[in-house]
Tab-separated table of C-alpha atoms in Angstrom:
chain	number	residue	atom	x	y	z
A	1097	UNK	CA	-9.523	-12.477	3.194
A	1098	UNK	CA	-6.339	-11.725	1.157
A	1099	UNK	CA	-5.931	-12.485	-2.480
A	1100	UNK	CA	-3.528	-12.053	-5.226
A	1101	UNK	CA	-3.924	-11.241	-8.787
A	1102	UNK	CA	-1.120	-11.468	-11.346
A	1103	UNK	CA	-2.265	-9.503	-14.358
A	1104	UNK	CA	-0.325	-11.366	-16.893
A	1105	UNK	CA	-0.227	-15.118	-17.446
A	1106	UNK	CA	2.717	-14.999	-19.822
A	1107	UNK	CA	5.306	-12.497	-20.571
A	1108	UNK	CA	7.910	-12.516	-23.333
A	1109	UNK	CA	10.838	-10.418	-23.598
A	1110	UNK	CA	14.192	-9.963	-25.517
A	1111	UNK	CA	17.407	-10.459	-23.717
A	1112	UNK	CA	18.743	-7.324	-22.313
A	1113	UNK	CA	15.328	-5.666	-22.227
A	1114	UNK	CA	13.370	-4.749	-19.185
A	1115	UNK	CA	10.972	-7.154	-17.405
A	1116	UNK	CA	7.829	-6.051	-15.624
A	1117	UNK	CA	5.608	-8.478	-13.963
A	1118	UNK	CA	2.365	-7.201	-12.444
A	1119	UNK	CA	0.697	-8.081	-9.144
A	1120	UNK	CA	-2.125	-6.504	-7.437
A	1121	UNK	CA	-3.163	-7.733	-3.882
A	1122	UNK	CA	-6.020	-7.443	-1.586
A	1123	UNK	CA	-5.671	-7.645	2.591
A	1124	UNK	CA	-7.355	-5.936	5.340
A	1125	UNK	CA	-4.189	-5.504	6.992
A	1126	UNK	CA	-0.541	-4.533	6.244
A	1127	UNK	CA	0.428	-7.491	4.438
A	1128	UNK	CA	3.667	-9.439	3.857
A	1129	UNK	CA	4.233	-9.821	0.268
A	1130	UNK	CA	6.584	-11.980	-1.576
A	1131	UNK	CA	7.731	-12.902	-4.919
A	1132	UNK	CA	9.114	-16.370	-5.836
A	1133	UNK	CA	10.542	-17.886	-8.952
A	1134	UNK	CA	10.167	-21.420	-10.067
A	1135	UNK	CA	12.442	-22.915	-12.876
A	1136	UNK	CA	11.265	-25.976	-14.664
A	1137	UNK	CA	11.121	-29.013	-12.457
A	1138	UNK	CA	12.580	-27.161	-9.404
A	1139	UNK	CA	11.209	-25.825	-6.238
A	1140	UNK	CA	10.167	-22.210	-5.345
A	1141	UNK	CA	13.011	-19.848	-4.664
A	1142	UNK	CA	12.422	-16.659	-2.847
A	1143	UNK	CA	13.226	-13.708	-4.881
A	1144	UNK	CA	12.408	-10.877	-2.412
A	1145	UNK	CA	9.847	-10.042	0.270
A	1146	UNK	CA	8.161	-6.815	1.529
A	1147	UNK	CA	7.350	-6.642	5.520
A	1148	UNK	CA	6.491	-3.138	5.918
A	1149	UNK	CA	9.964	-1.560	5.819
A	1150	UNK	CA	11.200	0.213	2.787
A	1151	UNK	CA	8.733	0.321	-0.114
A	1152	UNK	CA	11.257	-0.552	-2.674
A	1153	UNK	CA	12.748	-3.874	-2.163
A	1154	UNK	CA	15.838	-5.183	-3.750
A	1155	UNK	CA	15.871	-9.166	-4.276
A	1156	UNK	CA	18.360	-11.470	-5.924
A	1157	UNK	CA	19.540	-11.639	-9.419
A	1158	UNK	CA	18.858	-7.998	-10.025
A	1159	UNK	CA	15.120	-8.071	-9.304
A	1160	UNK	CA	13.224	-5.569	-7.396
A	1161	UNK	CA	9.574	-4.759	-6.354
A	1162	UNK	CA	7.743	-1.638	-5.379
A	1163	UNK	CA	5.039	-1.803	-2.748
A	1164	UNK	CA	2.279	0.936	-3.609
A	1165	UNK	CA	-0.345	0.986	-0.836
A	1166	UNK	CA	-2.595	3.326	-2.815
A	1167	UNK	CA	-2.603	1.060	-5.932
A	1168	UNK	CA	-2.526	-2.206	-3.627
A	1169	UNK	CA	0.316	-3.261	-6.231
A	1170	UNK	CA	3.580	-4.978	-5.809
A	1171	UNK	CA	5.081	-5.138	-9.404
A	1172	UNK	CA	8.371	-7.072	-10.067
A	1173	UNK	CA	11.100	-5.512	-12.354
A	1174	UNK	CA	14.297	-6.213	-13.769
A	1175	UNK	CA	16.283	-3.609	-15.791
A	1176	UNK	CA	17.752	-6.221	-18.191
A	1177	UNK	CA	16.560	-9.806	-18.681
A	1178	UNK	CA	18.837	-12.642	-19.022
A	1179	UNK	CA	18.318	-16.027	-20.457
A	1180	UNK	CA	18.337	-17.626	-17.171
A	1181	UNK	CA	15.367	-15.583	-16.020
A	1182	UNK	CA	13.038	-17.744	-18.078
A	1183	UNK	CA	10.879	-19.337	-15.396
A	1184	UNK	CA	7.429	-18.910	-13.562
A	1185	UNK	CA	6.982	-16.176	-11.043
A	1186	UNK	CA	4.560	-16.150	-8.284
A	1187	UNK	CA	3.248	-13.191	-6.338
A	1188	UNK	CA	2.296	-14.216	-2.896
A	1189	UNK	CA	0.535	-12.502	0.198
A	1190	UNK	CA	0.401	-13.645	3.524
A	1191	UNK	CA	-3.031	-14.167	5.397
A	1192	UNK	CA	-4.374	-11.240	7.275
A	1193	UNK	CA	-4.880	-13.131	10.389
A	1194	UNK	CA	-2.591	-16.100	10.120
A	1195	UNK	CA	0.966	-15.260	8.827
A	1196	UNK	CA	1.620	-18.755	7.942
A	1197	UNK	CA	-0.982	-19.053	5.368
A	1198	UNK	CA	0.104	-17.809	2.079
A	1199	UNK	CA	-2.029	-16.962	-0.931
A	1200	UNK	CA	-0.417	-17.544	-4.290
A	1201	UNK	CA	-1.086	-15.758	-7.594
A	1202	UNK	CA	-1.713	-18.074	-10.518
A	1203	UNK	CA	1.782	-17.298	-11.819
A	1204	UNK	CA	3.303	-15.484	-14.574
A	1205	UNK	CA	5.582	-17.423	-17.002
A	1206	UNK	CA	8.507	-15.535	-18.542
A	1207	UNK	CA	10.045	-16.486	-21.823
A	1208	UNK	CA	13.302	-14.822	-22.893
A	1209	UNK	CA	14.209	-14.516	-26.561
A	1210	UNK	CA	17.753	-14.519	-27.721
B	1249	UNK	CA	23.052	-24.541	4.457
B	1250	UNK	CA	21.769	-27.510	2.507
B	1251	UNK	CA	18.200	-26.211	2.335
B	1252	UNK	CA	15.085	-28.130	2.741
B	1253	UNK	CA	15.663	-31.626	1.509
B	1254	UNK	CA	13.079	-33.780	0.073
B	1255	UNK	CA	12.974	-37.566	-0.973
B	1256	UNK	CA	12.506	-39.194	-3.129
B	1257	UNK	CA	12.579	-36.603	-6.071
B	1258	UNK	CA	10.507	-38.786	-8.322
B	1259	UNK	CA	8.037	-41.539	-7.508
B	1260	UNK	CA	6.053	-43.782	-9.878
B	1261	UNK	CA	3.649	-46.097	-8.021
B	1262	UNK	CA	0.338	-48.013	-8.897
B	1263	UNK	CA	-2.957	-47.187	-7.651
B	1264	UNK	CA	-3.652	-48.734	-4.295
B	1265	UNK	CA	-0.002	-48.754	-3.064
B	1266	UNK	CA	1.227	-46.579	-0.129
B	1267	UNK	CA	3.393	-43.829	-0.847
B	1268	UNK	CA	5.497	-42.196	1.541
B	1269	UNK	CA	7.456	-38.615	1.187
B	1270	UNK	CA	9.971	-37.352	3.276
B	1271	UNK	CA	11.187	-33.957	4.198
B	1272	UNK	CA	14.101	-32.466	6.280
B	1273	UNK	CA	13.787	-28.905	7.257
B	1274	UNK	CA	16.339	-26.241	7.455
B	1275	UNK	CA	17.868	-26.544	10.920
B	1276	UNK	CA	16.568	-24.050	13.230
B	1277	UNK	CA	13.236	-23.539	11.408
B	1278	UNK	CA	10.339	-24.430	13.828
B	1279	UNK	CA	7.634	-24.451	11.152
B	1280	UNK	CA	7.094	-26.827	8.353
B	1281	UNK	CA	4.641	-26.978	5.670
B	1282	UNK	CA	3.589	-29.603	3.212
B	1283	UNK	CA	1.942	-28.349	-0.223
B	1284	UNK	CA	0.703	-29.996	-3.380
B	1285	UNK	CA	0.904	-28.448	-6.886
B	1286	UNK	CA	-1.053	-29.371	-9.812
B	1287	UNK	CA	-1.833	-27.563	-13.209
B	1288	UNK	CA	-5.514	-27.219	-12.198
B	1289	UNK	CA	-5.379	-26.150	-8.591
B	1290	UNK	CA	-1.919	-24.525	-8.382
B	1291	UNK	CA	-0.203	-24.557	-4.988
B	1292	UNK	CA	-2.305	-25.942	-2.212
B	1293	UNK	CA	-1.355	-25.879	1.535
B	1294	UNK	CA	-1.915	-29.294	2.817
B	1295	UNK	CA	-0.676	-29.223	6.576
B	1296	UNK	CA	1.294	-26.922	8.643
B	1297	UNK	CA	3.339	-27.918	11.621
B	1298	UNK	CA	4.675	-25.500	14.413
B	1299	UNK	CA	7.290	-26.876	16.931
B	1300	UNK	CA	6.501	-30.315	15.659
B	1301	UNK	CA	2.621	-30.025	16.309
B	1302	UNK	CA	0.045	-30.062	13.510
B	1303	UNK	CA	-1.585	-26.619	13.576
B	1304	UNK	CA	-3.782	-26.834	10.531
B	1305	UNK	CA	-4.577	-29.707	8.621
B	1306	UNK	CA	-7.541	-28.259	6.798
B	1307	UNK	CA	-5.911	-28.681	3.603
B	1308	UNK	CA	-5.371	-32.453	3.803
B	1309	UNK	CA	-7.722	-33.743	0.992
B	1310	UNK	CA	-9.062	-36.796	2.904
B	1311	UNK	CA	-8.276	-39.556	5.262
B	1312	UNK	CA	-6.207	-41.217	2.774
B	1313	UNK	CA	-3.457	-38.496	3.535
B	1314	UNK	CA	-1.627	-38.278	6.863
B	1315	UNK	CA	1.351	-36.370	7.928
B	1316	UNK	CA	3.732	-36.801	10.893
B	1317	UNK	CA	6.627	-34.656	12.377
B	1318	UNK	CA	8.343	-37.037	14.993
B	1319	UNK	CA	11.134	-34.396	15.618
B	1320	UNK	CA	12.257	-31.101	14.554
B	1321	UNK	CA	14.331	-32.432	11.636
B	1322	UNK	CA	11.933	-34.804	9.934
B	1323	UNK	CA	8.322	-34.990	8.492
B	1324	UNK	CA	6.370	-37.596	6.298
B	1325	UNK	CA	3.636	-37.247	4.037
B	1326	UNK	CA	1.910	-40.678	3.577
B	1327	UNK	CA	-0.904	-41.473	0.959
B	1328	UNK	CA	-2.633	-44.726	1.541
B	1329	UNK	CA	-3.900	-46.076	-0.614
B	1330	UNK	CA	-2.726	-43.916	-3.515
B	1331	UNK	CA	-5.035	-42.865	-6.478
B	1332	UNK	CA	-4.243	-41.540	-9.882
B	1333	UNK	CA	-5.778	-38.178	-8.944
B	1334	UNK	CA	-3.127	-37.849	-6.285
B	1335	UNK	CA	-0.453	-37.368	-9.106
B	1336	UNK	CA	1.144	-33.947	-8.469
B	1337	UNK	CA	4.407	-32.203	-7.157
B	1338	UNK	CA	4.556	-32.195	-3.503
B	1339	UNK	CA	6.578	-29.529	-1.755
B	1340	UNK	CA	7.941	-29.188	1.832
B	1341	UNK	CA	8.766	-25.780	3.199
B	1342	UNK	CA	10.037	-24.619	6.502
B	1343	UNK	CA	10.122	-21.292	8.142
B	1344	UNK	CA	11.802	-19.532	11.045
B	1345	UNK	CA	8.997	-16.905	10.979
B	1346	UNK	CA	7.045	-15.527	7.930
B	1347	UNK	CA	9.091	-16.351	5.054
B	1348	UNK	CA	9.060	-19.871	3.872
B	1349	UNK	CA	11.680	-21.655	2.014
B	1350	UNK	CA	10.731	-24.520	-0.155
B	1351	UNK	CA	12.252	-27.848	-0.905
B	1352	UNK	CA	12.836	-29.222	-4.728
B	1353	UNK	CA	9.691	-31.220	-4.386
B	1354	UNK	CA	8.715	-34.923	-5.063
B	1355	UNK	CA	7.163	-35.593	-8.499
B	1356	UNK	CA	4.504	-38.141	-7.885
B	1357	UNK	CA	2.890	-40.236	-10.518
B	1358	UNK	CA	0.129	-42.890	-9.723
B	1359	UNK	CA	-0.681	-45.007	-12.501
């Protein structure tokens, strides 16, 4: 069975500095991996997805993630944080056998200091 | 595209009352999902429809919960009778294949 571990429950950065959100996964097959963002009192918005094409995936709002099979990681980065990036971020992996079933990480809350 | 539409956005009700949550998926998406989000449990899949047919309802908590999808553009999640422990944010999502697109959610409070 697949699972996702987000290594940090909370990340605090200064505006204009890089953001790194760490995610490790386990999956028996070649997984599909996603990062979603949830702003307060909002729904989940897709940032980016990996589906066995290029290992470096570019998403919206300047975010990107790199799939590293040898490390079973899918870390999310952004070179320069903006105040609007303050939100909760979820790393998600699709089920090994049923691609409609998603396993969500526990989430990482990002705060951005002015 | 308007995205996934959910109504109401907020619902406050009293224990024992019936609650109906509504969802309009993105046009052309053939899969629809209902999720529940709480602080304690995070996001839980309640039920999954494909081409309007319920495929997996193993996440539905108990018989008080029911979901329908009478056509490709509408789905409901009903709780009858509601209980305080049902208080949560309920999300609907739709998908053309593997990527799910979420609605804004319905925040339910059962007193």
